[in-house]
Backbone as a printed PyTorch tensor [residue, N CA C, xyz], in Angstrom:
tensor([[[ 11.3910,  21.8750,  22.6590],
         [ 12.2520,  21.5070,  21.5470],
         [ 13.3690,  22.5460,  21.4540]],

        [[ 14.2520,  21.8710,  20.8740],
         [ 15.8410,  23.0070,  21.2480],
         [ 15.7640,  23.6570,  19.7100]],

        [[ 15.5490,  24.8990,  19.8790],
         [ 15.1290,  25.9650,  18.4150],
         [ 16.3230,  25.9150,  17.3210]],

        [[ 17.5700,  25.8600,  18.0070],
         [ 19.0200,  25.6450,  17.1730],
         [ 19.0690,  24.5980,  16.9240]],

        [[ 18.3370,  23.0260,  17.4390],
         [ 18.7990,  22.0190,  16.6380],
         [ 17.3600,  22.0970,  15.6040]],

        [[ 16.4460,  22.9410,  15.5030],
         [ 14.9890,  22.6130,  14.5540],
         [ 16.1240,  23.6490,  13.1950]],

        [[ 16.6840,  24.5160,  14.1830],
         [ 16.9920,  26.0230,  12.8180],
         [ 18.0820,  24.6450,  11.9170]],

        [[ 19.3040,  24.0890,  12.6010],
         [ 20.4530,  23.5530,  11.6320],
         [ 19.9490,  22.3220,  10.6930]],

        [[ 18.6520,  21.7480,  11.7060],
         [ 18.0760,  20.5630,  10.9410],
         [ 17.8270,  20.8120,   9.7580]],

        [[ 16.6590,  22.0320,   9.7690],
         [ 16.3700,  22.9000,   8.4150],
         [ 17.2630,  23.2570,   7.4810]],

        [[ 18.3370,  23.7910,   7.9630],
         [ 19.2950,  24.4400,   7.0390],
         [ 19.9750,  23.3050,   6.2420]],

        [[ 20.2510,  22.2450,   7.5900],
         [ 20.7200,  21.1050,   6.2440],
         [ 20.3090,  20.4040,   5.6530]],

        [[ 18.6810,  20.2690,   5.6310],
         [ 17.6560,  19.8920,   4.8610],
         [ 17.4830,  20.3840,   3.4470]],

        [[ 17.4260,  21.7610,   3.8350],
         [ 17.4210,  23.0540,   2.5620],
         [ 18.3230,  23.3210,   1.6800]],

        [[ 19.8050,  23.0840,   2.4340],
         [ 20.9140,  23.1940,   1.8380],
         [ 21.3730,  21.8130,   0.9760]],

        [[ 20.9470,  20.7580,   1.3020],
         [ 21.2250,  19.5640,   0.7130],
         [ 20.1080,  19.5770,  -0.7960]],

        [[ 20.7250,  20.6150,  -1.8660],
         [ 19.9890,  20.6570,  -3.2490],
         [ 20.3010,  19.6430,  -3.9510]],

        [[ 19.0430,  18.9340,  -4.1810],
         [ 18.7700,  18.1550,  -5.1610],
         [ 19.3650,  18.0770,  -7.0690]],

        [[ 20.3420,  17.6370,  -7.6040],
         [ 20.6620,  17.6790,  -9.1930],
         [ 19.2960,  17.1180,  -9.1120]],

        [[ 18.8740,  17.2260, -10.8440],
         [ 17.8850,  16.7490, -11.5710],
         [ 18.1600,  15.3230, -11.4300]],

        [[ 19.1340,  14.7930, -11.8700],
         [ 19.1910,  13.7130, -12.0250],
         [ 19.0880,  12.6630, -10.8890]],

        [[ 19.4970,  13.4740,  -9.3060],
         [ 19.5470,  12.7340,  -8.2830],
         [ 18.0540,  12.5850,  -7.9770]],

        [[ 17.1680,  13.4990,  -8.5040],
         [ 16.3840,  13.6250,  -7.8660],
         [ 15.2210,  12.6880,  -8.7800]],

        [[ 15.0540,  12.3590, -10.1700],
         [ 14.9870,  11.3480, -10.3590],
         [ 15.1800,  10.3230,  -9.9270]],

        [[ 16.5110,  10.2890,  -9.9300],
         [ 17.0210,   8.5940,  -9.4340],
         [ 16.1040,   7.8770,  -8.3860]],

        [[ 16.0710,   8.6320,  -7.1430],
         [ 15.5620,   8.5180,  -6.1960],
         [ 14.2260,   8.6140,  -6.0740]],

        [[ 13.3000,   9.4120,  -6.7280],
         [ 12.0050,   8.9670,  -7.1380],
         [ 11.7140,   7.7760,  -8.1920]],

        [[ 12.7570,   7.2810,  -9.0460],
         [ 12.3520,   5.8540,  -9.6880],
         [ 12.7930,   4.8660,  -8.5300]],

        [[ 13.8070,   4.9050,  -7.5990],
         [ 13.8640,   4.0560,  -6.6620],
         [ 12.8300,   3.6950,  -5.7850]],

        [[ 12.3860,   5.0190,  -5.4350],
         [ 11.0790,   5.0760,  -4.5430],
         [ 10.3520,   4.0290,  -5.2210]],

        [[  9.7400,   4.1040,  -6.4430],
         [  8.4470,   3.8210,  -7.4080],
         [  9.1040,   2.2530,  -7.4970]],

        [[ 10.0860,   1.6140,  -7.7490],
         [ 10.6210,   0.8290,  -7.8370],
         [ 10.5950,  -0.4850,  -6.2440]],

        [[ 10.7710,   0.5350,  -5.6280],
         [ 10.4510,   0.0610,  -4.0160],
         [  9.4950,  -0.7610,  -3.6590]],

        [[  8.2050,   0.3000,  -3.9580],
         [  6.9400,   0.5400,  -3.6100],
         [  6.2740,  -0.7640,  -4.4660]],

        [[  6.5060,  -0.6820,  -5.5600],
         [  6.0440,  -1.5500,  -6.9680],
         [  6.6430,  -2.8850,  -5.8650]],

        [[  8.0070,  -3.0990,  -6.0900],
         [  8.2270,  -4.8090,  -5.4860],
         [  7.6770,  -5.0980,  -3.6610]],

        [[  7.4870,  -4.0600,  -3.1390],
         [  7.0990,  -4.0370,  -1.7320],
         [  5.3180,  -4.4190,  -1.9650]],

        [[  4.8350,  -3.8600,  -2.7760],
         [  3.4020,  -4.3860,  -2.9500],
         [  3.2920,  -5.8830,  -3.7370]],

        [[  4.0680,  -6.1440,  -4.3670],
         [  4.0250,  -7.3910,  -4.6570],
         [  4.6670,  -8.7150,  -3.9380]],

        [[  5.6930,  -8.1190,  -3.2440],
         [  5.6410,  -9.2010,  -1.7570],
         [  4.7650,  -9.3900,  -0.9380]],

        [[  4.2030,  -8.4920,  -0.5060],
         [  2.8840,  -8.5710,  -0.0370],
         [  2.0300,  -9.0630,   0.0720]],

        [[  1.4160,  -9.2000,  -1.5380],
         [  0.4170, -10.0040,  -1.8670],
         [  0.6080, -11.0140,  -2.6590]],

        [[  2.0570, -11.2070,  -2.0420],
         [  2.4080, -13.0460,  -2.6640],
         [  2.3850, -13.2670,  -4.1310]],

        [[  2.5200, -12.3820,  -4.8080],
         [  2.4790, -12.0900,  -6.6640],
         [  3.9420, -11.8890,  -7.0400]],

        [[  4.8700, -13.2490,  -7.6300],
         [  6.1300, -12.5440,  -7.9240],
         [  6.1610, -12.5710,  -9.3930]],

        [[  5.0890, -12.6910, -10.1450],
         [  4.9610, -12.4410, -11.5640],
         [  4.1420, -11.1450, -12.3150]],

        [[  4.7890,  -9.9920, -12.2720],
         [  3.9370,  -8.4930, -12.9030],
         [  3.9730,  -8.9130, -14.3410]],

        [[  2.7870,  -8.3100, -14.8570],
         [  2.1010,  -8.6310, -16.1010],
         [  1.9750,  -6.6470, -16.1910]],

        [[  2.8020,  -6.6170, -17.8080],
         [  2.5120,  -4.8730, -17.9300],
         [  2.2020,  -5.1730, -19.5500]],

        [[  0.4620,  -4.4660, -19.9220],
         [  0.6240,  -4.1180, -20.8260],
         [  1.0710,  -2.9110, -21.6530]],

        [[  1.9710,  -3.6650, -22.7480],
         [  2.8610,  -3.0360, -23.2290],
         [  2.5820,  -1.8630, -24.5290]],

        [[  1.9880,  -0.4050, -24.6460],
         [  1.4070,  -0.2680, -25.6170],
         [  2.5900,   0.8130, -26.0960]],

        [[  3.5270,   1.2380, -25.6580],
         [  4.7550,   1.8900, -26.8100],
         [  4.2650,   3.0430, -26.0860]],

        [[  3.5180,   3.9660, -25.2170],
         [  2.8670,   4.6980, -25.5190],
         [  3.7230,   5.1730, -23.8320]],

        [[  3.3870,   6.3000, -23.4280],
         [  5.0210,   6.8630, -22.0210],
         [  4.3090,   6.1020, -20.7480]],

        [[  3.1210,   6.0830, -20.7270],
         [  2.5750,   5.4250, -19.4210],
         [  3.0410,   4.0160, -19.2470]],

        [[  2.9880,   3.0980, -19.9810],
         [  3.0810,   1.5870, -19.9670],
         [  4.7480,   1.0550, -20.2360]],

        [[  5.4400,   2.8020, -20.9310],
         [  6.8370,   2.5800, -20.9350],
         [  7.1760,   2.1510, -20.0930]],

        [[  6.8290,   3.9900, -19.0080],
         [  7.5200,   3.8890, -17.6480],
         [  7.7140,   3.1110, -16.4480]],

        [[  6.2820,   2.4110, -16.6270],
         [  5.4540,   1.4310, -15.3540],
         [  7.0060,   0.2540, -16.1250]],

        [[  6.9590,  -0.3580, -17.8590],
         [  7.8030,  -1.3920, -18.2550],
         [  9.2570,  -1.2290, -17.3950]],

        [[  9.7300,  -0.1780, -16.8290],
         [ 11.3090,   0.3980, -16.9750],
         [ 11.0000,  -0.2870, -15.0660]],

        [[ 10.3640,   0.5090, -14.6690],
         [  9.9620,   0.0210, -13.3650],
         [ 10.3570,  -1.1900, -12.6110]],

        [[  9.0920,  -1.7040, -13.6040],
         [  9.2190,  -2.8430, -13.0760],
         [ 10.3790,  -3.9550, -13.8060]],

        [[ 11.0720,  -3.9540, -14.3300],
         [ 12.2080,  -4.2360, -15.3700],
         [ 13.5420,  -4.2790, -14.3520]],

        [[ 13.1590,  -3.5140, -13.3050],
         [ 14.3670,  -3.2650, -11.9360],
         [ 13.8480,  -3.8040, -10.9480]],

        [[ 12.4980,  -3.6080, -10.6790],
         [ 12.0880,  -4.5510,  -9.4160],
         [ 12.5380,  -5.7260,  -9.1060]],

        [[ 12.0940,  -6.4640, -10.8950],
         [ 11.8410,  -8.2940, -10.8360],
         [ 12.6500,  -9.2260, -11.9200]],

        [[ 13.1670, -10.2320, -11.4980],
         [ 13.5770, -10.6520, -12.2100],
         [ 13.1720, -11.0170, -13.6320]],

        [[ 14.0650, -10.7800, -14.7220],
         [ 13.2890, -10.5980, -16.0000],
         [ 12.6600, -11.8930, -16.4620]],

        [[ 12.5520, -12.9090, -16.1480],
         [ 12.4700, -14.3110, -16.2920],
         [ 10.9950, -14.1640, -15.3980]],

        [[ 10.5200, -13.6070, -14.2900],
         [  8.8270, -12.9160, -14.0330],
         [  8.5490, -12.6870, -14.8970]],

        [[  8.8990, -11.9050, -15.5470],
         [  8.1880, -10.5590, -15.7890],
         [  7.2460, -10.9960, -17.3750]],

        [[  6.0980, -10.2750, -17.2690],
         [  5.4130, -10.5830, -18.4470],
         [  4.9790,  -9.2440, -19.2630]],

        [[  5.6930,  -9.5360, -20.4070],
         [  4.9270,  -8.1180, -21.4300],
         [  3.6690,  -8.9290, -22.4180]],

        [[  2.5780,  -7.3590, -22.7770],
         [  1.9550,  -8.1870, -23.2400],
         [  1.3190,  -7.1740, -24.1140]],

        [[  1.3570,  -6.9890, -25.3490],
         [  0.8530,  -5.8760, -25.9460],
         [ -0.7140,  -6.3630, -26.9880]],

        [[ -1.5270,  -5.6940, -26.7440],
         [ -2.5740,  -5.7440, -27.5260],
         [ -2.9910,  -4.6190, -28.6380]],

        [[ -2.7100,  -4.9150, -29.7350],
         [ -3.1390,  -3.8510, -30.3600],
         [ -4.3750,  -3.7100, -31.1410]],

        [[ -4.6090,  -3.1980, -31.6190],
         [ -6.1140,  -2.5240, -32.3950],
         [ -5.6280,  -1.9110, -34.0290]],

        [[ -6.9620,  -1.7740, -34.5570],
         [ -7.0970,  -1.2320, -35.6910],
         [ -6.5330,   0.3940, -35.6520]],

        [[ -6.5220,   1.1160, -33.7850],
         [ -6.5130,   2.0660, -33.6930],
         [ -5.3100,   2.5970, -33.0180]],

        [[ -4.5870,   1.5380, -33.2270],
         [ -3.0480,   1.5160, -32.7790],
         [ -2.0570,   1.7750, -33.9740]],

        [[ -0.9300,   2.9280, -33.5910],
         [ -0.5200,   3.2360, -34.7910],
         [  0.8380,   2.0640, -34.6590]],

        [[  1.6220,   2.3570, -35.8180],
         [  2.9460,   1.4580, -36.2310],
         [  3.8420,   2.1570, -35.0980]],

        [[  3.5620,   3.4740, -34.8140],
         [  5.0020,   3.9290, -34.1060],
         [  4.7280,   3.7700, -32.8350]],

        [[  3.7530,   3.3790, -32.4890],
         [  3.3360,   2.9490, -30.3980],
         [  4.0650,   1.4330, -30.3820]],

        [[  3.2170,   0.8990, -31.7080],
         [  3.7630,  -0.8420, -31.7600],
         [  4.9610,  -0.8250, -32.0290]],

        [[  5.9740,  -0.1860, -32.9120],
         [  7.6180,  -0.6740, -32.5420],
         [  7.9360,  -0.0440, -31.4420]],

        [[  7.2450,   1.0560, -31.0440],
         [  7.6800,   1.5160, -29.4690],
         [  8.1900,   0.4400, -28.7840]],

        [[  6.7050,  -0.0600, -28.6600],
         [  6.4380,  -1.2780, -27.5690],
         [  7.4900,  -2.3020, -28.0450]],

        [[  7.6560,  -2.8060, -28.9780],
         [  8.2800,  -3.9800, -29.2560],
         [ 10.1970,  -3.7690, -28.7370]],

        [[ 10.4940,  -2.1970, -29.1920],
         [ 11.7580,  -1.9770, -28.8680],
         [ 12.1380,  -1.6890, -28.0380]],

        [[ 11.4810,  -1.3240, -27.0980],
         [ 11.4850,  -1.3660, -25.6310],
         [ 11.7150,  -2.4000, -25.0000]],

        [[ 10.6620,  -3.3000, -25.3250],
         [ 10.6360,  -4.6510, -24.5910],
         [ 12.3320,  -5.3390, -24.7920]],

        [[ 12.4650,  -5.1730, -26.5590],
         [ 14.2030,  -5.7440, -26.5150],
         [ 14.6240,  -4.9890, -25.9640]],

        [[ 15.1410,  -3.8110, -25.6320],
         [ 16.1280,  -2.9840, -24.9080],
         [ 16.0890,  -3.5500, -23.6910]],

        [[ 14.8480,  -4.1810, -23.3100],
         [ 14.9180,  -4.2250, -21.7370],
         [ 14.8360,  -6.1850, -21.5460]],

        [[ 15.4590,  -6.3820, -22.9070],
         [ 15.7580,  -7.8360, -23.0510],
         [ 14.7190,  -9.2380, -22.3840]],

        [[ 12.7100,  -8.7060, -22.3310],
         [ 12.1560,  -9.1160, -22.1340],
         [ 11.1220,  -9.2870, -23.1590]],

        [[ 10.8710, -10.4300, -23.1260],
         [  9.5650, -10.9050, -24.2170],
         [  8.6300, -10.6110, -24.5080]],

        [[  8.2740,  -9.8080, -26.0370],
         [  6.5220,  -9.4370, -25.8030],
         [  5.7950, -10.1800, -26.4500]],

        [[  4.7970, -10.2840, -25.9260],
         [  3.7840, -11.1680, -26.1730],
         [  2.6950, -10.5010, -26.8330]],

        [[  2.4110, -10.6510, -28.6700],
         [  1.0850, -10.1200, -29.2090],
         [  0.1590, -10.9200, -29.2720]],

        [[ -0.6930, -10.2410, -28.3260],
         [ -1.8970, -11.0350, -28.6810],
         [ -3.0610,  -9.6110, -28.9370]],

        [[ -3.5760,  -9.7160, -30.0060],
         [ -4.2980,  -8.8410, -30.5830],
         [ -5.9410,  -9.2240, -30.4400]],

        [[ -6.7040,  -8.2540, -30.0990],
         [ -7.4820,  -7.6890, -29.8880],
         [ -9.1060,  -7.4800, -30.9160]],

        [[ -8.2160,  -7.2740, -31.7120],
         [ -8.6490,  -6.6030, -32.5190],
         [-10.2650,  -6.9580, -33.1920]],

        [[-10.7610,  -8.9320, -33.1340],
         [-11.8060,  -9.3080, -33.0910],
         [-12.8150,  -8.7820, -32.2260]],

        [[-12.5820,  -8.6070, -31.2100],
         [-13.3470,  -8.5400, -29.9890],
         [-13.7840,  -7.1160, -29.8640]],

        [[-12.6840,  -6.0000, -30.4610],
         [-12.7450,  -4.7050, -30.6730],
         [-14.0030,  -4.2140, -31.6400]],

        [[-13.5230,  -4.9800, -32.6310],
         [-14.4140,  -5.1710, -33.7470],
         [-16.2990,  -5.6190, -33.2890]],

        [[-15.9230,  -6.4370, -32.6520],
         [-17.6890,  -6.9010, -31.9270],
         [-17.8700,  -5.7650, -30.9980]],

        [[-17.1720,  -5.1500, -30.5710],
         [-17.4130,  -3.7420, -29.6260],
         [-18.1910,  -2.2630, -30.0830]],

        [[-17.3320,  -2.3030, -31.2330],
         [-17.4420,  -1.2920, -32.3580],
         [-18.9090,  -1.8120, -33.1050]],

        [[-19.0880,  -2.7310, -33.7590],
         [-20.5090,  -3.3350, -34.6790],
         [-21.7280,  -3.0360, -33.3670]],

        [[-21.0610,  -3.8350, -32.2850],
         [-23.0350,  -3.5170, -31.5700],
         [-23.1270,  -2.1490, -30.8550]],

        [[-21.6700,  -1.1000, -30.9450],
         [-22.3860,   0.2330, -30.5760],
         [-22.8420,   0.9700, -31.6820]],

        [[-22.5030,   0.3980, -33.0080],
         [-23.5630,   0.8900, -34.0840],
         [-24.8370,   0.4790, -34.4180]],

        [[-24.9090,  -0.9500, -34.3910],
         [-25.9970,  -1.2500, -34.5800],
         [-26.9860,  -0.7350, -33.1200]],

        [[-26.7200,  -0.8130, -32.6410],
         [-27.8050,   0.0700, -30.9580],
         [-27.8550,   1.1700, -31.4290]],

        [[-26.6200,   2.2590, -31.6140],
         [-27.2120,   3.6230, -31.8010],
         [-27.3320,   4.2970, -32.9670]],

        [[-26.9600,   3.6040, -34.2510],
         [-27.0460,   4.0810, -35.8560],
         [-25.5210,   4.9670, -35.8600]],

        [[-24.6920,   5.1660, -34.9580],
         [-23.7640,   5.5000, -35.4940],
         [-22.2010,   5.2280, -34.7510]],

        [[-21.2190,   5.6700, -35.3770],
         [-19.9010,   5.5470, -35.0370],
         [-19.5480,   5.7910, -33.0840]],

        [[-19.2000,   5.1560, -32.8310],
         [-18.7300,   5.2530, -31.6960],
         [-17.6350,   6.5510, -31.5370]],

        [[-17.6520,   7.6410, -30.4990],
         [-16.5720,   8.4540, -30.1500],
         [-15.2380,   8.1300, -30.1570]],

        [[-14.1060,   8.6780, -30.6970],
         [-13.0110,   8.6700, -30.0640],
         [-12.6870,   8.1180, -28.4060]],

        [[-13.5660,   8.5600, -27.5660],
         [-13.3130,   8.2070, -25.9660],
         [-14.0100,   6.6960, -25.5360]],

        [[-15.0990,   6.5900, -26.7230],
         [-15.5740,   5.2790, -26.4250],
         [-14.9170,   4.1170, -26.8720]],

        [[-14.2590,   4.6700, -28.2860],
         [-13.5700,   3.4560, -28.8660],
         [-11.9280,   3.4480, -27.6440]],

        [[-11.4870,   3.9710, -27.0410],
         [-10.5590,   4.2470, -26.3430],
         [-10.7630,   3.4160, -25.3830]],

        [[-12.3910,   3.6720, -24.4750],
         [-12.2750,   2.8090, -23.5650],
         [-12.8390,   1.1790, -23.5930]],

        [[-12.9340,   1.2930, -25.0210],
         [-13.4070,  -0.2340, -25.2480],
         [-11.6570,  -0.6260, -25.3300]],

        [[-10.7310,  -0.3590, -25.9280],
         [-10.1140,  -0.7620, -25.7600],
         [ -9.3160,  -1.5050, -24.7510]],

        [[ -9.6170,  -0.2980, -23.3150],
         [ -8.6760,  -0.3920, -21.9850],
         [ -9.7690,  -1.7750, -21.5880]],

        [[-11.0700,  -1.3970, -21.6960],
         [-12.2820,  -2.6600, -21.3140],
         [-11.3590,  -4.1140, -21.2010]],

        [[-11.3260,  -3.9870, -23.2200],
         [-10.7420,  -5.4350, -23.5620],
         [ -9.4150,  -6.2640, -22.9260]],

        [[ -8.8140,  -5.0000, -22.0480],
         [ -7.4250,  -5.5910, -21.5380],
         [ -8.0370,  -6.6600, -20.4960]],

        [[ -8.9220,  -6.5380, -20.0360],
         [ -9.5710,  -7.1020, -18.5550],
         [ -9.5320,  -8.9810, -18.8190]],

        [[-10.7850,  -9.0540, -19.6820],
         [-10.6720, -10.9530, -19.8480],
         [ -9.1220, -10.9380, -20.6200]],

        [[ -8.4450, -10.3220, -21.2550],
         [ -7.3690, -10.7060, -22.0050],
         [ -6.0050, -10.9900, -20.4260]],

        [[ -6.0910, -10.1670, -19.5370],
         [ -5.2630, -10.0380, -18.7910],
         [ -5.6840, -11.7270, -17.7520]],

        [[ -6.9540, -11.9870, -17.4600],
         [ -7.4500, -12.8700, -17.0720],
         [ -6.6420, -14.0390, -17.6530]],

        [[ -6.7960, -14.1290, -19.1990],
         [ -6.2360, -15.5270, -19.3930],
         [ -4.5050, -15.0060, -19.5290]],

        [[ -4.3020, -14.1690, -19.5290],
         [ -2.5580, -14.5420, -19.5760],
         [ -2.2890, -14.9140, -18.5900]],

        [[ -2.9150, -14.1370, -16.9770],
         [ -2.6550, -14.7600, -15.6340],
         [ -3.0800, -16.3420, -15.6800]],

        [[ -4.0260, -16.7440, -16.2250],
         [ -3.3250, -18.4860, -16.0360],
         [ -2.8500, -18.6250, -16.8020]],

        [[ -2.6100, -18.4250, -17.8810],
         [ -1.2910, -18.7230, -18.8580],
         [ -0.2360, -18.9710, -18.1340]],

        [[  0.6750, -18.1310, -17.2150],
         [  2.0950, -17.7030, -16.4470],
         [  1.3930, -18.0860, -15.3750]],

        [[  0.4650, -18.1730, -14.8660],
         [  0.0680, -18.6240, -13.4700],
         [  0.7130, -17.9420, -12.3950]],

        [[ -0.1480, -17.1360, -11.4440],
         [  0.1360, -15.8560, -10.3900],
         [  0.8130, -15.1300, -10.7510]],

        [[  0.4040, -14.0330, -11.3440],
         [  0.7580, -12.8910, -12.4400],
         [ -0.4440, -11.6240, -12.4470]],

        [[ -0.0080, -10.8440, -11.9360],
         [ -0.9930, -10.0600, -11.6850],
         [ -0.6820,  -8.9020, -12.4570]],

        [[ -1.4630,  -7.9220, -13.3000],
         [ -1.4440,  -6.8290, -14.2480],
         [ -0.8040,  -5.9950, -13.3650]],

        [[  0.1380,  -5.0810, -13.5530],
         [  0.5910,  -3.8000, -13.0670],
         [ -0.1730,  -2.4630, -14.0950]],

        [[ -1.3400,  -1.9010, -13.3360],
         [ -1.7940,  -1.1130, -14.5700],
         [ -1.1850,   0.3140, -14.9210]],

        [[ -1.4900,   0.4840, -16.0670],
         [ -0.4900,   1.7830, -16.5890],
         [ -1.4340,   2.5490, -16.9370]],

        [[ -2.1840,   3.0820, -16.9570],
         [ -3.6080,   4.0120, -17.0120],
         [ -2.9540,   5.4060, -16.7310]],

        [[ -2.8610,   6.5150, -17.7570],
         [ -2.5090,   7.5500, -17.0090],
         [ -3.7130,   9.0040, -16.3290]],

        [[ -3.0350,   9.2860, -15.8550],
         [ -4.1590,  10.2680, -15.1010],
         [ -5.1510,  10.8370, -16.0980]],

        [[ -4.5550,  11.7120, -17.4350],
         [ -5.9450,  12.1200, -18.2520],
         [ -7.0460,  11.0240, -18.4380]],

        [[ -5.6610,   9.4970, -18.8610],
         [ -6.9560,   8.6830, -19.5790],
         [ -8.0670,   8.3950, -18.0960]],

        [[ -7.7410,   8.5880, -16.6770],
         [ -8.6640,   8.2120, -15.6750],
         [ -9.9200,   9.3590, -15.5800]],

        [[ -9.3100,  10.8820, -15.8590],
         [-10.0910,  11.5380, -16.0010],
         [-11.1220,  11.9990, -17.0760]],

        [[-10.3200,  11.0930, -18.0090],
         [-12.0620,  11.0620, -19.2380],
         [-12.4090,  10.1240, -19.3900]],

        [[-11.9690,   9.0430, -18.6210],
         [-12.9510,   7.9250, -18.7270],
         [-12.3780,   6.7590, -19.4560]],

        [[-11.3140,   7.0250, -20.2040],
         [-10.4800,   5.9690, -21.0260],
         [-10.2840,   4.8090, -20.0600]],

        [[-10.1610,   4.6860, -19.0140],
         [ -9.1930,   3.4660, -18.5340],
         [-10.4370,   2.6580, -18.1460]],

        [[ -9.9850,   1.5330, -17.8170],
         [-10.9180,   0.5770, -17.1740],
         [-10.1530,   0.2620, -16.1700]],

        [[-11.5260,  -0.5860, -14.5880],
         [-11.0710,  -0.7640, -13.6140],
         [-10.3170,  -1.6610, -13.8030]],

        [[ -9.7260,  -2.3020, -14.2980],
         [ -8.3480,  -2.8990, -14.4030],
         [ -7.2070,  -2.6870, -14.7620]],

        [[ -7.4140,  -1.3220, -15.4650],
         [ -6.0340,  -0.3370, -14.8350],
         [ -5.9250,   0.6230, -14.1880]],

        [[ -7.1890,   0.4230, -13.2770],
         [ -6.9270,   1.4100, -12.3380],
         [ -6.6400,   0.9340, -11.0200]],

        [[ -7.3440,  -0.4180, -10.8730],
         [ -7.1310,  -1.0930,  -9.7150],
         [ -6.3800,  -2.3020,  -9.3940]],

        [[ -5.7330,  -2.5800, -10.9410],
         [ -4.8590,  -3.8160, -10.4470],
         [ -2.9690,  -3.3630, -10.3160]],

        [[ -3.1950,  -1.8990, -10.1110],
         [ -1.6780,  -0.9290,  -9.8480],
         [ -0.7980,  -1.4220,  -8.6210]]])
């Protein structure tokens, strides 16, 4: 290998500094890429993101908001008893900014039957992390029927790394990414 073309390669590798902003850009392009390149793929031109106001489900929304045409695209926010007002206009003002439809469909029964039989089994209140991941649980049959709702629509999941590492997320936002 010729050592002066490895040394100038380097130098103009090194020397070509990244702005903040370029360097963004180009990592949401990447992510943006990657996101519509996996969904050609597997023959899915309808992403389904639930929408909870909250930075994970923003960012995945902004994403995919550039991938696909907005007329795909499905928002879908579920909220809870344990959802505050400022995640839910999050979510809702987002979705207008990004001039796509959200869809509430709430939860909150099913949450409720989640919450009653882990008391009645163990005599008391469910954890913070349990009521968390009953929540992510409930996205699963809910995501089920919106996909035939819109028909071939597959969840883009937004699960972020803490919630994977304590247990918050369910395999359906971890594996339908």
């Amino acid at each position: 290998v010729d050592q002066k073309f490895v040394i100038e390669s380097r130098d103009k590798i090194f020397n070509n500094v990244y702005t903040k902003e370029k360097k963004y850009e180009d990592i949401f392009n990447g992510l943006v890429f990657c996101v519509k390149e996996f969904y050609d793929s597997i023959g899915i031109q309808k992403p389904m993101v639930y929408l909870s106001g909250g930075i994970d489900s923003s960012v995945v929304a902004c994403i995919v908001a550039e991938a696909f045409n907005h007329s795909d695209i499905v928002f879908v926010s579920s909220p809870t008893e344990d959802n505050g007002e400022v995640t839910k206009n999050n979510a809702q003002l987002l979705a207008n900014n990004l001039q796509i439809h959200l869809h509430w469909v709430s939860m909150q029964k099913a949450y409720e039957g989640f919450i009653a039989d882990y008391k009645n089994a163990f005599s008391e209140e469910p954890s913070p992390r349990t009521r968390s991941a009953y929540q992510a649980i409930g996205r699963t049959p809910q995501s089920i029927g919106v996909a035939h709702k819109f028909g071939s629509c597959a969840n883009v999941g937004c699960s972020n790394q803490t919630e994977n590492i304590l247990g918050f997320s369910s395999l359906n936002d971890v594996a339908n990414t």
